[in-house]
């Protein structure tokens, strides 16, 4: 059996001993009240880790929920940097669409400074595009 390194995301510990229920918000990012209400409803329904990428929502949602908040960032590494600064609990980026290795490294350093777990998700289509560019 392989060894699993525990990763803390907010108040959740990913260690292979528990399967966490995760979801995404589908409200408009400028609808702060609606997004907060949806995050609260997800938590009440049993969700343990919601996702959302709108930076302005981070403080408002974190104020109302007790589960960790994850930012799934695409195309603009500056959003990941802003999410880290805003207090996000975990960040996910795709190196193939975030704008190059130097930008990935900036996100990694920002997350390291704040002890924010980061998931670097890869899909071959976006990486192929990056390599050809």
PDB file of C-alpha atoms in Angstrom:
ATOM      1  CA  UNK A   1       0.000   0.000   0.000  1.00  0.00           C
ATOM      2  CA  UNK A   2       1.360   3.436  -0.887  1.00  0.00           C
ATOM      3  CA  UNK A   3       2.092   6.016   1.762  1.00  0.00           C
ATOM      4  CA  UNK A   4      -0.268   9.011   1.815  1.00  0.00           C
ATOM      5  CA  UNK A   5       0.947  12.401   2.956  1.00  0.00           C
ATOM      6  CA  UNK A   6      -1.910  14.195   4.758  1.00  0.00           C
ATOM      7  CA  UNK A   7      -2.878  17.598   3.356  1.00  0.00           C
ATOM      8  CA  UNK A   8      -4.811  20.101   5.467  1.00  0.00           C
ATOM      9  CA  UNK A   9      -7.434  22.186   3.626  1.00  0.00           C
ATOM     10  CA  UNK A  10      -9.154  24.490   6.082  1.00  0.00           C
ATOM     11  CA  UNK A  11     -10.513  22.190   8.775  1.00  0.00           C
ATOM     12  CA  UNK A  12     -10.410  19.066   6.555  1.00  0.00           C
ATOM     13  CA  UNK A  13      -7.479  16.675   6.439  1.00  0.00           C
ATOM     14  CA  UNK A  14      -7.126  14.717   3.215  1.00  0.00           C
ATOM     15  CA  UNK A  15      -5.422  11.527   4.348  1.00  0.00           C
ATOM     16  CA  UNK A  16      -7.220   8.734   2.528  1.00  0.00           C
ATOM     17  CA  UNK A  17      -9.335   7.874   5.570  1.00  0.00           C
ATOM     18  CA  UNK A  18     -12.367   9.939   4.586  1.00  0.00           C
ATOM     19  CA  UNK A  19     -13.966  10.733   1.238  1.00  0.00           C
ATOM     20  CA  UNK A  20     -14.973  14.382   1.179  1.00  0.00           C
ATOM     21  CA  UNK A  21     -18.052  15.652  -0.645  1.00  0.00           C
ATOM     22  CA  UNK A  22     -17.090  18.540  -2.927  1.00  0.00           C
ATOM     23  CA  UNK A  23     -19.154  20.851  -5.094  1.00  0.00           C
ATOM     24  CA  UNK A  24     -19.024  24.064  -7.118  1.00  0.00           C
ATOM     25  CA  UNK A  25     -21.214  27.134  -7.014  1.00  0.00           C
ATOM     26  CA  UNK A  26     -23.178  27.913 -10.169  1.00  0.00           C
ATOM     27  CA  UNK A  27     -24.172  31.460  -9.318  1.00  0.00           C
ATOM     28  CA  UNK A  28     -22.793  34.519 -11.089  1.00  0.00           C
ATOM     29  CA  UNK A  29     -19.573  35.771  -9.509  1.00  0.00           C
ATOM     30  CA  UNK A  30     -21.080  39.251  -9.063  1.00  0.00           C
ATOM     31  CA  UNK A  31     -24.017  37.812  -7.083  1.00  0.00           C
ATOM     32  CA  UNK A  32     -22.358  37.787  -3.682  1.00  0.00           C
ATOM     33  CA  UNK A  33     -25.562  37.288  -1.655  1.00  0.00           C
ATOM     34  CA  UNK A  34     -26.754  34.465  -3.922  1.00  0.00           C
ATOM     35  CA  UNK A  35     -23.333  32.809  -3.894  1.00  0.00           C
ATOM     36  CA  UNK A  36     -23.067  32.991  -0.111  1.00  0.00           C
ATOM     37  CA  UNK A  37     -26.597  31.549   0.217  1.00  0.00           C
ATOM     38  CA  UNK A  38     -25.699  28.730  -2.176  1.00  0.00           C
ATOM     39  CA  UNK A  39     -22.471  27.944  -0.269  1.00  0.00           C
ATOM     40  CA  UNK A  40     -24.405  27.829   3.017  1.00  0.00           C
ATOM     41  CA  UNK A  41     -27.046  25.559   1.424  1.00  0.00           C
ATOM     42  CA  UNK A  42     -24.301  23.224   0.125  1.00  0.00           C
ATOM     43  CA  UNK A  43     -22.768  23.002   3.591  1.00  0.00           C
ATOM     44  CA  UNK A  44     -26.183  22.278   5.159  1.00  0.00           C
ATOM     45  CA  UNK A  45     -26.765  19.565   2.531  1.00  0.00           C
ATOM     46  CA  UNK A  46     -23.548  17.804   3.551  1.00  0.00           C
ATOM     47  CA  UNK A  47     -20.957  19.332   1.242  1.00  0.00           C
ATOM     48  CA  UNK A  48     -17.548  19.542   2.843  1.00  0.00           C
ATOM     49  CA  UNK A  49     -15.412  21.370   0.247  1.00  0.00           C
ATOM     50  CA  UNK A  50     -17.052  23.842  -2.181  1.00  0.00           C
ATOM     51  CA  UNK A  51     -15.248  25.364  -5.211  1.00  0.00           C
ATOM     52  CA  UNK A  52     -15.472  28.804  -6.723  1.00  0.00           C
ATOM     53  CA  UNK A  53     -13.175  31.136  -8.576  1.00  0.00           C
ATOM     54  CA  UNK A  54     -14.566  34.609  -7.863  1.00  0.00           C
ATOM     55  CA  UNK A  55     -12.137  36.443  -5.597  1.00  0.00           C
ATOM     56  CA  UNK A  56     -14.683  38.935  -4.267  1.00  0.00           C
ATOM     57  CA  UNK A  57     -16.721  36.068  -2.838  1.00  0.00           C
ATOM     58  CA  UNK A  58     -13.948  34.565  -0.713  1.00  0.00           C
ATOM     59  CA  UNK A  59     -14.282  36.724   2.422  1.00  0.00           C
ATOM     60  CA  UNK A  60     -18.095  36.804   2.258  1.00  0.00           C
ATOM     61  CA  UNK A  61     -18.409  33.037   1.876  1.00  0.00           C
ATOM     62  CA  UNK A  62     -15.726  32.224   4.469  1.00  0.00           C
ATOM     63  CA  UNK A  63     -17.576  34.403   6.965  1.00  0.00           C
ATOM     64  CA  UNK A  64     -20.733  32.272   6.624  1.00  0.00           C
ATOM     65  CA  UNK A  65     -19.413  28.696   6.244  1.00  0.00           C
ATOM     66  CA  UNK A  66     -17.153  26.514   8.337  1.00  0.00           C
ATOM     67  CA  UNK A  67     -15.940  24.251   5.524  1.00  0.00           C
ATOM     68  CA  UNK A  68     -12.815  25.008   3.464  1.00  0.00           C
ATOM     69  CA  UNK A  69     -13.106  27.034   0.281  1.00  0.00           C
ATOM     70  CA  UNK A  70     -11.219  26.035  -2.894  1.00  0.00           C
ATOM     71  CA  UNK A  71     -10.389  28.312  -5.842  1.00  0.00           C
ATOM     72  CA  UNK A  72     -10.252  26.606  -9.252  1.00  0.00           C
ATOM     73  CA  UNK A  73      -8.295  29.103 -11.344  1.00  0.00           C
ATOM     74  CA  UNK A  74      -7.945  29.057 -15.119  1.00  0.00           C
ATOM     75  CA  UNK A  75      -6.109  31.333 -17.576  1.00  0.00           C
ATOM     76  CA  UNK A  76      -5.098  34.172 -15.225  1.00  0.00           C
ATOM     77  CA  UNK A  77      -2.474  33.395 -12.597  1.00  0.00           C
ATOM     78  CA  UNK A  78      -3.161  36.771 -10.950  1.00  0.00           C
ATOM     79  CA  UNK A  79      -6.523  35.414  -9.781  1.00  0.00           C
ATOM     80  CA  UNK A  80      -4.680  32.640  -7.931  1.00  0.00           C
ATOM     81  CA  UNK A  81      -2.381  35.198  -6.304  1.00  0.00           C
ATOM     82  CA  UNK A  82      -5.391  37.308  -5.280  1.00  0.00           C
ATOM     83  CA  UNK A  83      -7.229  34.235  -3.954  1.00  0.00           C
ATOM     84  CA  UNK A  84      -4.229  33.358  -1.792  1.00  0.00           C
ATOM     85  CA  UNK A  85      -4.124  36.903  -0.477  1.00  0.00           C
ATOM     86  CA  UNK A  86      -7.888  36.823   0.208  1.00  0.00           C
ATOM     87  CA  UNK A  87      -7.524  33.770   2.463  1.00  0.00           C
ATOM     88  CA  UNK A  88      -8.600  30.866   0.230  1.00  0.00           C
ATOM     89  CA  UNK A  89      -8.025  27.423   1.764  1.00  0.00           C
ATOM     90  CA  UNK A  90      -6.795  25.609  -1.376  1.00  0.00           C
ATOM     91  CA  UNK A  91      -5.964  26.521  -4.979  1.00  0.00           C
ATOM     92  CA  UNK A  92      -6.155  24.428  -8.137  1.00  0.00           C
ATOM     93  CA  UNK A  93      -4.470  25.577 -11.345  1.00  0.00           C
ATOM     94  CA  UNK A  94      -3.733  24.054 -14.744  1.00  0.00           C
ATOM     95  CA  UNK A  95      -0.141  24.796 -15.847  1.00  0.00           C
ATOM     96  CA  UNK A  96      -1.178  24.490 -19.484  1.00  0.00           C
ATOM     97  CA  UNK A  97      -3.514  27.478 -19.402  1.00  0.00           C
ATOM     98  CA  UNK A  98      -2.124  29.600 -16.566  1.00  0.00           C
ATOM     99  CA  UNK A  99       0.526  31.263 -18.747  1.00  0.00           C
ATOM    100  CA  UNK A 100       3.886  29.535 -18.425  1.00  0.00           C
ATOM    101  CA  UNK A 101       6.210  28.080 -15.816  1.00  0.00           C
ATOM    102  CA  UNK A 102       7.218  31.418 -14.281  1.00  0.00           C
ATOM    103  CA  UNK A 103       3.560  32.141 -13.490  1.00  0.00           C
ATOM    104  CA  UNK A 104       3.050  28.668 -12.029  1.00  0.00           C
ATOM    105  CA  UNK A 105       6.091  29.299  -9.829  1.00  0.00           C
ATOM    106  CA  UNK A 106       4.634  32.615  -8.626  1.00  0.00           C
ATOM    107  CA  UNK A 107       1.429  30.835  -7.581  1.00  0.00           C
ATOM    108  CA  UNK A 108       3.400  28.056  -5.880  1.00  0.00           C
ATOM    109  CA  UNK A 109       5.477  30.595  -3.925  1.00  0.00           C
ATOM    110  CA  UNK A 110       2.371  32.550  -2.854  1.00  0.00           C
ATOM    111  CA  UNK A 111       0.788  29.316  -1.636  1.00  0.00           C
ATOM    112  CA  UNK A 112       3.964  28.213   0.163  1.00  0.00           C
ATOM    113  CA  UNK A 113       4.183  31.543   1.999  1.00  0.00           C
ATOM    114  CA  UNK A 114       0.635  31.117   3.314  1.00  0.00           C
ATOM    115  CA  UNK A 115       0.721  27.317   3.713  1.00  0.00           C
ATOM    116  CA  UNK A 116      -2.100  26.912   1.188  1.00  0.00           C
ATOM    117  CA  UNK A 117      -2.319  23.490  -0.461  1.00  0.00           C
ATOM    118  CA  UNK A 118      -2.179  23.656  -4.231  1.00  0.00           C
ATOM    119  CA  UNK A 119      -3.342  21.119  -6.792  1.00  0.00           C
ATOM    120  CA  UNK A 120      -1.722  21.411 -10.166  1.00  0.00           C
ATOM    121  CA  UNK A 121      -4.140  19.643 -12.492  1.00  0.00           C
ATOM    122  CA  UNK A 122      -2.989  18.675 -15.943  1.00  0.00           C
ATOM    123  CA  UNK A 123      -4.896  17.841 -19.072  1.00  0.00           C
ATOM    124  CA  UNK A 124      -2.969  16.990 -22.183  1.00  0.00           C
ATOM    125  CA  UNK A 125      -4.842  19.354 -24.497  1.00  0.00           C
ATOM    126  CA  UNK A 126      -3.848  22.493 -22.617  1.00  0.00           C
ATOM    127  CA  UNK A 127      -0.263  21.314 -22.116  1.00  0.00           C
ATOM    128  CA  UNK A 128       0.076  20.508 -25.797  1.00  0.00           C
ATOM    129  CA  UNK A 129      -1.056  24.039 -26.612  1.00  0.00           C
ATOM    130  CA  UNK A 130       1.543  25.471 -24.169  1.00  0.00           C
ATOM    131  CA  UNK A 131       4.356  23.371 -25.654  1.00  0.00           C
ATOM    132  CA  UNK A 132       3.488  24.399 -29.216  1.00  0.00           C
ATOM    133  CA  UNK A 133       3.229  28.114 -28.377  1.00  0.00           C
TER     134      UNK A 133
END
